[in-house]
């Protein structure tokens, strides 16, 4: 498939009129073929007009039609073949195996949402039948279902050019909910975006859906992104990226004449608590495994373990020594973009320059551009509590070990944490009571709490929460990974005494979708 | 029970240090006994400190303990007896029967939430068991439940001194979710607030809960309300009242260092569509019934029918004539406060002064203070589309009939509407096709759609949606009435590979709460 660098507006492909975006291979610094000209506010308006027009039809498409559409997108992405892998590798600097795995995850995710759509649990149907003889007043017939919010703006992430981008989790869950999607393509992987965008476009056509169900625009500056969130036809947004970018778009979403939900997944340092018994039993092994998680994908994961908390002891020293050795042996890895590499270097330098912080180890220097040289640092618990700059996310392979005087200080550090995507306990049986003391704090701080694993690696399933209190996300009530992500793009509507012929299928008396409804507050079996 | 005018902070009662609030009987203009001195930002801080301290204990109280607490509140409110009815009548000007009914609704609501807590559906438990043999990678064990957001700030409404006030829907649903509550008492009914607040305080003590589970503060200005929403220990807010007040508090909630969800139920004019066949068959009866809904509670309901939309015809004339006669025969009614009465008069005068609007009828003048003289007006569809001031909510018994040239104009008026709590279709069999055309628009505009009823009267049940797109509420994803209101104060947390001994009951392998979980995406039967 040849790239054209065009904007995809409904079924059209048109060249943008703003400055061209050119993708850079971060591993070599080379410019990759094709210029992707950015769109204008007018292009945004056209895409949103089409999305608005498509909404009522698309949201009432049958569950089967919508599920089949999601599966067709997955098929079309797979049909691109090696061209997609090659372009994504070139644009991201990520290894081929990783990108292949990510394609599997992306298509698997679309198919899981197809299954979720068919199951219909997300419709949230509640029925309270009329009670005409109730005293002192009869009860009317009331039926609730969830409907889609409206067209959704999606901002993909740089670090998952497939799974969190054009046809990633936000798009899949919004489409599953019945929302048309307008994507702002990520400028770090515009060719990957075009390939996937054209796959979605083809699926829309193949499934006979209104063209406005999907559009994708390049943005040379902030014009497209800002206009997109501000457009009155857009009713929600999904974003994965930096805190600064997320907050800027959140602000636009909240200041509109009609404010809208904006789900920004932003910043997390994913604290890992090394509990005493675990540390004693396996400090060295934990140190090595920790660095495996730290270095994964050059540390460019939202769930990278950026903070390790433990009580000072010889066991902690053993952990630190093992981790330091592993870090020193770490080969440099190519980062996603020059901008991310610069921010990483700046973050690590700032940490190293902090008088309260001791550098423990750095990884090997690389010899190409944009190389991530892993970093490991130590600070005292009281200093981390006192200096919030030590909690700033460094996107990349860098972590700060927090040495606490005692268990009480560990608790105080936990209480001082900002909101997180994850919190991890490395614990053995002997740590159960101490872990029980920490758990309520961690529940308040994080969306996912794990034992004896590492935060990197996010399963796409039903029970996953990839979310958490601010600033991990802008809305702790949600997850951006897993089937519960669909709930972000729905709202309840209640139908009172409507004639059955006028009722949507989901709430009709005969229950044609065979849903297990909440009937008078009881779940149907 | 003697009123003391004190602030209720945990189990303490202390006199506020700000200017006294005095309740006025709106029917007579008389000052009612007791001065209620407002609290300070320091009082807010103390209440929030206690709420924060109580949170981890309260949110993990057993389902039975929490349900029993809600029932005890209801018992304590009933135990106040006639003193509560008398004070609420005096402070609100509402008839005794109405207040008695509202007490029943308030206590019934608390008991329904108790039942909801016990049922545990709100825990939203999802379990994806480990798959150790999965290829290419094993799956970890993942379990999701909902936990409470944290302490909630509640702002009661003037128009339901019991059901939407100190122990009203917001408080009941927040307590049910496991959130401590800090109430800002409404200055229009401070004595009613104290009586109910002391009932809740007594229930906290009787149930042996941490005192911070409930506090209630009077506010002489905006100091308490603003400090409450800004307090870092507060994690969500609930509000029912004016658009201006709701937006001001929403702004504080969003600009905090840690933004929080703020559920404001604000403004709605509840359009009623008179479909041609229904209008032909029963225009006169509809006109009379409509005015019954319009006048209920002097029109002081969020769901008051403020807009009636129909195609011009002799049948519409018959409706208008009947409605006009009924309005002219309407006795004046006392409004809740001088401020509300002034705003009503101002709103009606502005409407009457609009050159595009024709006054059809006014009700009888009253001879006491704060009398609502019902108003009925007519305007053309195109003028309502062009002039958004005609959509401004007039809180009180006033309604605008929108005469449209044809069905297409009816649709355009519907599309031009802001978000609403309700939309009503008066329809007969012959109107089915026309109603089907309107339905998608109404679904986008309103939280509840009804046929052949009137929007006033909101059933407290499972399927109810008392919510809707902005500006009806600040968050269309929610309802403030009915058991689904509990969902506003929850967030999902995922537990990965935690030892069973560390897991909360709701997600333990043995399922001790006997919940019907989502197991691998399938609902357990």
Short mmCIF file of N, CA and C in Angstrom, two decimals, chain A residues 255-402:
data_model
loop_
_atom_site.label_atom_id
_atom_site.label_comp_id
_atom_site.label_asym_id
_atom_site.label_seq_id
_atom_site.Cartn_x
_atom_site.Cartn_y
_atom_site.Cartn_z
N UNK A 255 -14.07 23.93 29.27
CA UNK A 255 -14.47 25.33 29.09
C UNK A 255 -15.40 25.51 27.89
N UNK A 256 -15.73 24.47 27.18
CA UNK A 256 -16.69 24.59 26.09
C UNK A 256 -18.03 25.09 26.62
N UNK A 257 -18.83 25.71 25.75
CA UNK A 257 -20.20 26.04 26.19
C UNK A 257 -20.91 24.80 26.74
N UNK A 258 -20.74 23.67 26.10
CA UNK A 258 -21.22 22.40 26.64
C UNK A 258 -19.99 21.57 27.01
N UNK A 259 -19.64 21.51 28.30
CA UNK A 259 -18.46 20.73 28.70
C UNK A 259 -18.68 19.25 28.36
N UNK A 260 -17.59 18.55 28.09
CA UNK A 260 -17.70 17.12 27.76
C UNK A 260 -16.70 16.32 28.60
N UNK A 261 -16.98 15.03 28.79
CA UNK A 261 -16.00 14.17 29.46
C UNK A 261 -14.75 14.06 28.58
N UNK A 262 -13.60 14.16 29.21
CA UNK A 262 -12.36 14.00 28.47
C UNK A 262 -11.47 13.07 29.28
N UNK A 263 -11.23 11.89 28.73
CA UNK A 263 -10.48 10.85 29.43
C UNK A 263 -9.02 10.94 29.03
N UNK A 264 -8.23 11.56 29.88
CA UNK A 264 -6.80 11.69 29.60
C UNK A 264 -6.03 10.75 30.52
N UNK A 265 -5.23 9.90 29.92
CA UNK A 265 -4.35 9.02 30.70
C UNK A 265 -2.98 9.65 30.58
N UNK A 266 -2.43 10.10 31.71
CA UNK A 266 -1.32 11.05 31.63
C UNK A 266 -0.01 10.62 32.27
N UNK A 267 0.01 10.45 33.56
CA UNK A 267 1.32 10.36 34.20
C UNK A 267 1.24 9.49 35.44
N UNK A 268 2.21 8.60 35.57
CA UNK A 268 2.20 7.65 36.67
C UNK A 268 3.61 7.15 36.88
N UNK A 269 4.02 6.99 38.15
CA UNK A 269 5.37 6.47 38.40
C UNK A 269 5.32 5.08 39.03
N UNK A 270 4.12 4.56 39.23
CA UNK A 270 3.92 3.13 39.53
C UNK A 270 4.81 2.59 40.65
N UNK A 271 4.54 3.04 41.87
CA UNK A 271 5.36 2.63 43.01
C UNK A 271 5.37 1.12 43.21
N UNK A 272 6.53 0.61 43.56
CA UNK A 272 6.71 -0.80 43.91
C UNK A 272 7.17 -0.85 45.36
N UNK A 273 6.44 -1.56 46.19
CA UNK A 273 6.80 -1.69 47.60
C UNK A 273 7.48 -3.04 47.80
N UNK A 274 8.72 -2.97 48.29
CA UNK A 274 9.46 -4.20 48.60
C UNK A 274 9.25 -4.48 50.08
N UNK A 275 8.48 -5.50 50.39
CA UNK A 275 8.16 -5.79 51.79
C UNK A 275 9.29 -6.59 52.42
N UNK A 276 9.48 -6.45 53.75
CA UNK A 276 10.69 -6.99 54.38
C UNK A 276 10.94 -8.49 54.14
N UNK A 277 9.91 -9.31 54.30
CA UNK A 277 10.16 -10.76 54.18
C UNK A 277 10.55 -11.11 52.75
N UNK A 278 9.87 -10.50 51.77
CA UNK A 278 10.20 -10.76 50.38
C UNK A 278 11.62 -10.30 50.07
N UNK A 279 11.96 -9.15 50.60
CA UNK A 279 13.29 -8.59 50.35
C UNK A 279 14.36 -9.50 50.95
N UNK A 280 14.07 -10.01 52.14
CA UNK A 280 15.02 -10.91 52.80
C UNK A 280 15.17 -12.21 52.00
N UNK A 281 14.05 -12.74 51.55
CA UNK A 281 14.07 -14.04 50.88
C UNK A 281 14.68 -13.97 49.49
N UNK A 282 14.51 -12.83 48.81
CA UNK A 282 14.89 -12.82 47.39
C UNK A 282 15.25 -11.44 46.89
N UNK A 283 16.01 -10.72 47.70
CA UNK A 283 16.39 -9.35 47.33
C UNK A 283 17.13 -9.28 46.01
N UNK A 284 18.05 -10.20 45.82
CA UNK A 284 18.86 -10.15 44.60
C UNK A 284 18.01 -10.46 43.38
N UNK A 285 17.19 -11.50 43.48
CA UNK A 285 16.34 -11.87 42.34
C UNK A 285 15.35 -10.75 42.01
N UNK A 286 14.84 -10.12 43.06
CA UNK A 286 13.91 -9.00 42.83
C UNK A 286 14.63 -7.86 42.11
N UNK A 287 15.86 -7.59 42.51
CA UNK A 287 16.63 -6.52 41.87
C UNK A 287 16.78 -6.77 40.38
N UNK A 288 17.06 -8.00 40.04
CA UNK A 288 17.24 -8.32 38.61
C UNK A 288 15.93 -8.25 37.84
N UNK A 289 14.89 -8.81 38.44
CA UNK A 289 13.58 -8.80 37.76
C UNK A 289 13.06 -7.38 37.60
N UNK A 290 13.30 -6.59 38.63
CA UNK A 290 12.87 -5.18 38.58
C UNK A 290 13.49 -4.47 37.38
N UNK A 291 14.76 -4.68 37.15
CA UNK A 291 15.42 -3.98 36.03
C UNK A 291 14.90 -4.49 34.69
N UNK A 292 14.48 -5.76 34.66
CA UNK A 292 13.83 -6.26 33.44
C UNK A 292 12.58 -5.46 33.11
N UNK A 293 11.78 -5.17 34.13
CA UNK A 293 10.57 -4.37 33.93
C UNK A 293 10.93 -2.92 33.61
N UNK A 294 11.94 -2.41 34.32
CA UNK A 294 12.37 -1.01 34.12
C UNK A 294 12.81 -0.75 32.69
N UNK A 295 13.55 -1.70 32.13
CA UNK A 295 14.13 -1.50 30.80
C UNK A 295 13.20 -1.84 29.65
N UNK A 296 12.10 -2.50 29.96
CA UNK A 296 11.23 -2.96 28.89
C UNK A 296 10.78 -1.78 28.02
N UNK A 297 10.95 -1.91 26.72
CA UNK A 297 10.56 -0.84 25.80
C UNK A 297 11.26 0.47 26.10
N UNK A 298 12.53 0.39 26.56
CA UNK A 298 13.28 1.58 26.96
C UNK A 298 12.52 2.37 28.03
N UNK A 299 11.72 1.66 28.81
CA UNK A 299 11.00 2.32 29.91
C UNK A 299 9.85 3.19 29.46
N UNK A 300 9.51 3.08 28.19
CA UNK A 300 8.48 3.98 27.64
C UNK A 300 7.08 3.38 27.78
N UNK A 301 6.74 3.04 29.00
CA UNK A 301 5.39 2.55 29.31
C UNK A 301 4.77 3.44 30.38
N UNK A 302 3.47 3.62 30.29
CA UNK A 302 2.74 4.33 31.34
C UNK A 302 2.92 3.63 32.68
N UNK A 303 3.19 2.32 32.62
CA UNK A 303 3.26 1.53 33.85
C UNK A 303 4.69 1.20 34.25
N UNK A 304 5.64 1.95 33.72
CA UNK A 304 7.04 1.72 34.07
C UNK A 304 7.25 1.95 35.57
N UNK A 305 7.99 1.04 36.24
CA UNK A 305 8.18 1.20 37.69
C UNK A 305 9.18 2.30 38.03
N UNK A 306 8.71 3.49 38.26
CA UNK A 306 9.58 4.65 38.46
C UNK A 306 9.93 4.92 39.91
N UNK A 307 9.34 4.17 40.83
CA UNK A 307 9.58 4.41 42.25
C UNK A 307 9.56 3.06 42.97
N UNK A 308 10.59 2.82 43.78
CA UNK A 308 10.68 1.58 44.55
C UNK A 308 10.83 1.97 46.01
N UNK A 309 9.99 1.44 46.87
CA UNK A 309 9.94 1.89 48.26
C UNK A 309 10.21 0.71 49.19
N UNK A 310 11.14 0.89 50.12
CA UNK A 310 11.47 -0.19 51.06
C UNK A 310 12.10 0.39 52.32
N UNK A 311 12.18 -0.43 53.34
CA UNK A 311 12.85 -0.04 54.58
C UNK A 311 14.35 -0.33 54.43
N UNK A 312 15.15 0.61 54.88
CA UNK A 312 16.61 0.44 54.85
C UNK A 312 17.01 -0.84 55.56
N UNK A 313 17.88 -1.59 54.97
CA UNK A 313 18.35 -2.84 55.60
C UNK A 313 19.41 -3.44 54.69
N UNK A 314 20.18 -4.38 55.20
CA UNK A 314 21.12 -5.08 54.33
C UNK A 314 20.40 -5.79 53.17
N UNK A 315 19.16 -6.22 53.42
CA UNK A 315 18.40 -6.87 52.35
C UNK A 315 18.11 -5.88 51.21
N UNK A 316 17.80 -4.64 51.60
CA UNK A 316 17.58 -3.63 50.57
C UNK A 316 18.89 -3.36 49.83
N UNK A 317 20.00 -3.35 50.59
CA UNK A 317 21.30 -3.14 49.93
C UNK A 317 21.55 -4.23 48.88
N UNK A 318 21.17 -5.45 49.21
CA UNK A 318 21.36 -6.55 48.25
C UNK A 318 20.51 -6.32 47.00
N UNK A 319 19.28 -5.85 47.22
CA UNK A 319 18.42 -5.52 46.08
C UNK A 319 19.06 -4.43 45.23
N UNK A 320 19.52 -3.37 45.89
CA UNK A 320 20.10 -2.23 45.17
C UNK A 320 21.34 -2.67 44.40
N UNK A 321 22.17 -3.48 45.05
CA UNK A 321 23.38 -3.93 44.36
C UNK A 321 23.04 -4.73 43.11
N UNK A 322 22.08 -5.64 43.25
CA UNK A 322 21.71 -6.47 42.10
C UNK A 322 21.11 -5.61 40.99
N UNK A 323 20.27 -4.67 41.40
CA UNK A 323 19.64 -3.79 40.41
C UNK A 323 20.70 -2.93 39.73
N UNK A 324 21.63 -2.43 40.52
CA UNK A 324 22.69 -1.57 39.96
C UNK A 324 23.52 -2.33 38.93
N UNK A 325 23.85 -3.56 39.28
CA UNK A 325 24.62 -4.36 38.32
C UNK A 325 23.84 -4.58 37.03
N UNK A 326 22.55 -4.86 37.19
CA UNK A 326 21.71 -5.09 36.00
C UNK A 326 21.58 -3.83 35.16
N UNK A 327 21.46 -2.70 35.85
CA UNK A 327 21.35 -1.43 35.11
C UNK A 327 22.66 -1.16 34.36
N UNK A 328 23.78 -1.36 35.06
CA UNK A 328 25.07 -1.08 34.42
C UNK A 328 25.28 -1.97 33.19
N UNK A 329 24.69 -3.15 33.24
CA UNK A 329 24.83 -4.07 32.10
C UNK A 329 23.80 -3.79 31.01
N UNK A 330 22.90 -2.84 31.26
CA UNK A 330 21.81 -2.61 30.30
C UNK A 330 22.34 -1.93 29.05
N UNK A 331 22.03 -2.53 27.91
CA UNK A 331 22.38 -1.88 26.65
C UNK A 331 21.48 -0.68 26.43
N UNK A 332 22.01 0.33 25.76
CA UNK A 332 21.18 1.48 25.41
C UNK A 332 20.09 1.04 24.44
N UNK A 333 18.96 1.73 24.49
CA UNK A 333 17.86 1.42 23.57
C UNK A 333 17.39 2.71 22.91
N UNK A 334 16.91 2.57 21.69
CA UNK A 334 16.43 3.73 20.95
C UNK A 334 15.08 4.17 21.52
N UNK A 335 14.96 5.47 21.75
CA UNK A 335 13.68 6.00 22.23
C UNK A 335 12.80 6.39 21.05
N UNK A 336 11.53 6.67 21.34
CA UNK A 336 10.54 6.82 20.28
C UNK A 336 10.75 8.04 19.40
N UNK A 337 11.11 9.14 20.02
CA UNK A 337 11.26 10.39 19.26
C UNK A 337 12.39 11.21 19.88
N UNK A 338 12.96 12.12 19.09
CA UNK A 338 13.96 13.02 19.67
C UNK A 338 13.40 13.82 20.85
N UNK A 339 12.14 14.20 20.76
CA UNK A 339 11.54 14.97 21.84
C UNK A 339 11.46 14.16 23.14
N UNK A 340 11.07 12.92 23.01
CA UNK A 340 10.99 12.05 24.20
C UNK A 340 12.39 11.81 24.77
N UNK A 341 13.35 11.63 23.86
CA UNK A 341 14.72 11.44 24.33
C UNK A 341 15.24 12.67 25.06
N UNK A 342 14.97 13.84 24.52
CA UNK A 342 15.41 15.08 25.19
C UNK A 342 14.77 15.21 26.57
N UNK A 343 13.47 14.91 26.63
CA UNK A 343 12.77 15.03 27.91
C UNK A 343 13.32 14.03 28.92
N UNK A 344 13.65 12.85 28.44
CA UNK A 344 14.24 11.83 29.31
C UNK A 344 15.58 12.31 29.86
N UNK A 345 16.43 12.78 28.98
CA UNK A 345 17.74 13.26 29.42
C UNK A 345 17.60 14.40 30.43
N UNK A 346 16.69 15.28 30.14
CA UNK A 346 16.47 16.41 31.03
C UNK A 346 15.97 15.94 32.39
N UNK A 347 15.03 14.99 32.39
CA UNK A 347 14.47 14.47 33.64
C UNK A 347 15.53 13.76 34.47
N UNK A 348 16.34 12.95 33.82
CA UNK A 348 17.38 12.21 34.54
C UNK A 348 18.43 13.18 35.08
N UNK A 349 18.80 14.19 34.30
CA UNK A 349 19.78 15.17 34.76
C UNK A 349 19.27 15.94 35.97
N UNK A 350 17.99 16.30 35.93
CA UNK A 350 17.40 17.04 37.05
C UNK A 350 17.41 16.18 38.31
N UNK A 351 17.12 14.91 38.15
CA UNK A 351 17.11 14.01 39.30
C UNK A 351 18.54 13.89 39.85
N UNK A 352 19.48 13.68 38.95
CA UNK A 352 20.87 13.50 39.38
C UNK A 352 21.40 14.77 40.06
N UNK A 353 20.90 15.91 39.64
CA UNK A 353 21.38 17.18 40.20
C UNK A 353 20.74 17.51 41.54
N UNK A 354 19.71 16.78 41.91
CA UNK A 354 19.05 17.04 43.19
C UNK A 354 19.96 16.58 44.33
N UNK A 355 20.24 17.50 45.25
CA UNK A 355 21.21 17.21 46.32
C UNK A 355 20.77 16.06 47.21
N UNK A 356 19.48 15.77 47.23
CA UNK A 356 18.98 14.70 48.09
C UNK A 356 19.04 13.34 47.41
N UNK A 357 19.46 13.33 46.15
CA UNK A 357 19.41 12.10 45.36
C UNK A 357 20.82 11.60 45.07
N UNK A 358 21.02 10.29 45.20
CA UNK A 358 22.31 9.69 44.89
C UNK A 358 22.15 8.80 43.65
N UNK A 359 23.01 9.00 42.69
CA UNK A 359 22.97 8.14 41.51
C UNK A 359 23.61 6.80 41.86
N UNK A 360 22.91 5.73 41.58
CA UNK A 360 23.41 4.39 41.92
C UNK A 360 24.04 3.73 40.70
N UNK A 361 23.41 3.91 39.58
CA UNK A 361 23.93 3.25 38.37
C UNK A 361 23.34 3.90 37.13
N UNK A 362 24.11 3.86 36.06
CA UNK A 362 23.59 4.22 34.74
C UNK A 362 23.89 3.05 33.80
N UNK A 363 23.07 2.90 32.80
CA UNK A 363 23.27 1.85 31.81
C UNK A 363 24.34 2.26 30.81
N UNK A 364 24.54 1.40 29.84
CA UNK A 364 25.56 1.68 28.83
C UNK A 364 25.13 2.79 27.89
N UNK A 365 26.12 3.54 27.47
CA UNK A 365 25.83 4.59 26.48
C UNK A 365 25.60 3.96 25.12
N UNK A 366 24.72 4.56 24.36
CA UNK A 366 24.50 4.06 23.00
C UNK A 366 25.33 4.88 22.03
N UNK A 367 25.44 4.41 20.80
CA UNK A 367 26.24 5.22 19.86
C UNK A 367 25.40 5.82 18.74
N UNK A 368 24.12 5.51 18.68
CA UNK A 368 23.26 6.16 17.69
C UNK A 368 22.55 7.35 18.31
N UNK A 369 21.62 7.93 17.57
CA UNK A 369 20.82 9.02 18.14
C UNK A 369 19.74 8.48 19.09
N UNK A 370 19.24 9.33 19.93
CA UNK A 370 18.05 9.04 20.75
C UNK A 370 18.18 7.79 21.62
N UNK A 371 19.35 7.60 22.19
CA UNK A 371 19.58 6.40 22.99
C UNK A 371 19.22 6.65 24.47
N UNK A 372 18.52 5.69 25.01
CA UNK A 372 18.14 5.75 26.42
C UNK A 372 19.19 4.99 27.23
N UNK A 373 19.81 5.71 28.15
CA UNK A 373 20.83 5.11 29.01
C UNK A 373 20.19 4.98 30.40
N UNK A 374 19.79 3.76 30.75
CA UNK A 374 18.99 3.55 31.97
C UNK A 374 19.62 4.22 33.18
N UNK A 375 18.75 4.61 34.13
CA UNK A 375 19.25 5.28 35.32
C UNK A 375 18.60 4.75 36.58
N UNK A 376 19.41 4.63 37.64
CA UNK A 376 18.90 4.17 38.93
C UNK A 376 19.42 5.09 40.02
N UNK A 377 18.51 5.54 40.87
CA UNK A 377 18.85 6.55 41.87
C UNK A 377 18.27 6.14 43.22
N UNK A 378 18.81 6.75 44.29
CA UNK A 378 18.30 6.48 45.63
C UNK A 378 18.06 7.81 46.34
N UNK A 379 16.99 7.85 47.14
CA UNK A 379 16.76 9.00 48.01
C UNK A 379 16.12 8.49 49.30
N UNK A 380 16.14 9.34 50.32
CA UNK A 380 15.55 8.96 51.60
C UNK A 380 14.06 9.25 51.61
N UNK A 381 13.30 8.45 52.37
CA UNK A 381 11.85 8.60 52.44
C UNK A 381 11.42 10.01 52.78
N UNK A 382 12.05 10.59 53.80
CA UNK A 382 11.62 11.93 54.23
C UNK A 382 11.85 12.97 53.13
N UNK A 383 12.89 12.78 52.33
CA UNK A 383 13.16 13.73 51.26
C UNK A 383 12.13 13.61 50.14
N UNK A 384 11.70 12.39 49.89
CA UNK A 384 10.67 12.20 48.85
C UNK A 384 9.34 12.81 49.30
N UNK A 385 9.07 12.69 50.60
CA UNK A 385 7.84 13.29 51.12
C UNK A 385 7.90 14.81 51.01
N UNK A 386 9.08 15.36 51.26
CA UNK A 386 9.22 16.82 51.31
C UNK A 386 9.33 17.46 49.94
N UNK A 387 9.81 16.73 48.96
CA UNK A 387 10.13 17.34 47.66
C UNK A 387 9.31 16.67 46.57
N UNK A 388 8.22 17.32 46.17
CA UNK A 388 7.33 16.65 45.21
C UNK A 388 7.95 16.52 43.81
N UNK A 389 9.02 17.26 43.56
CA UNK A 389 9.67 17.12 42.24
C UNK A 389 10.25 15.71 42.07
N UNK A 390 10.48 15.04 43.20
CA UNK A 390 11.00 13.68 43.11
C UNK A 390 9.93 12.69 42.65
N UNK A 391 8.69 13.14 42.60
CA UNK A 391 7.61 12.30 42.07
C UNK A 391 7.32 12.57 40.60
N UNK A 392 8.06 13.50 39.98
CA UNK A 392 7.78 13.82 38.58
C UNK A 392 8.09 12.61 37.70
N UNK A 393 7.17 12.31 36.80
CA UNK A 393 7.39 11.17 35.91
C UNK A 393 8.55 11.45 34.97
N UNK A 394 9.49 10.51 34.88
CA UNK A 394 10.53 10.56 33.85
C UNK A 394 10.17 9.46 32.86
N UNK A 395 9.74 9.87 31.68
CA UNK A 395 9.27 8.87 30.71
C UNK A 395 10.49 8.21 30.08
N UNK A 396 10.73 6.98 30.44
CA UNK A 396 11.91 6.24 30.01
C UNK A 396 12.43 5.40 31.16
N UNK A 397 13.53 4.71 30.92
CA UNK A 397 14.05 3.75 31.91
C UNK A 397 14.82 4.47 33.00
N UNK A 398 14.10 4.95 34.00
CA UNK A 398 14.73 5.60 35.14
C UNK A 398 13.86 5.31 36.36
N UNK A 399 14.51 5.01 37.47
CA UNK A 399 13.72 4.72 38.66
C UNK A 399 14.45 5.22 39.89
N UNK A 400 13.66 5.60 40.89
CA UNK A 400 14.18 6.13 42.14
C UNK A 400 13.84 5.15 43.27
N UNK A 401 14.87 4.70 43.97
CA UNK A 401 14.65 3.83 45.12
C UNK A 401 14.52 4.71 46.36
N UNK A 402 13.44 4.50 47.11
CA UNK A 402 13.17 5.32 48.29
C UNK A 402 13.47 4.49 49.52
#
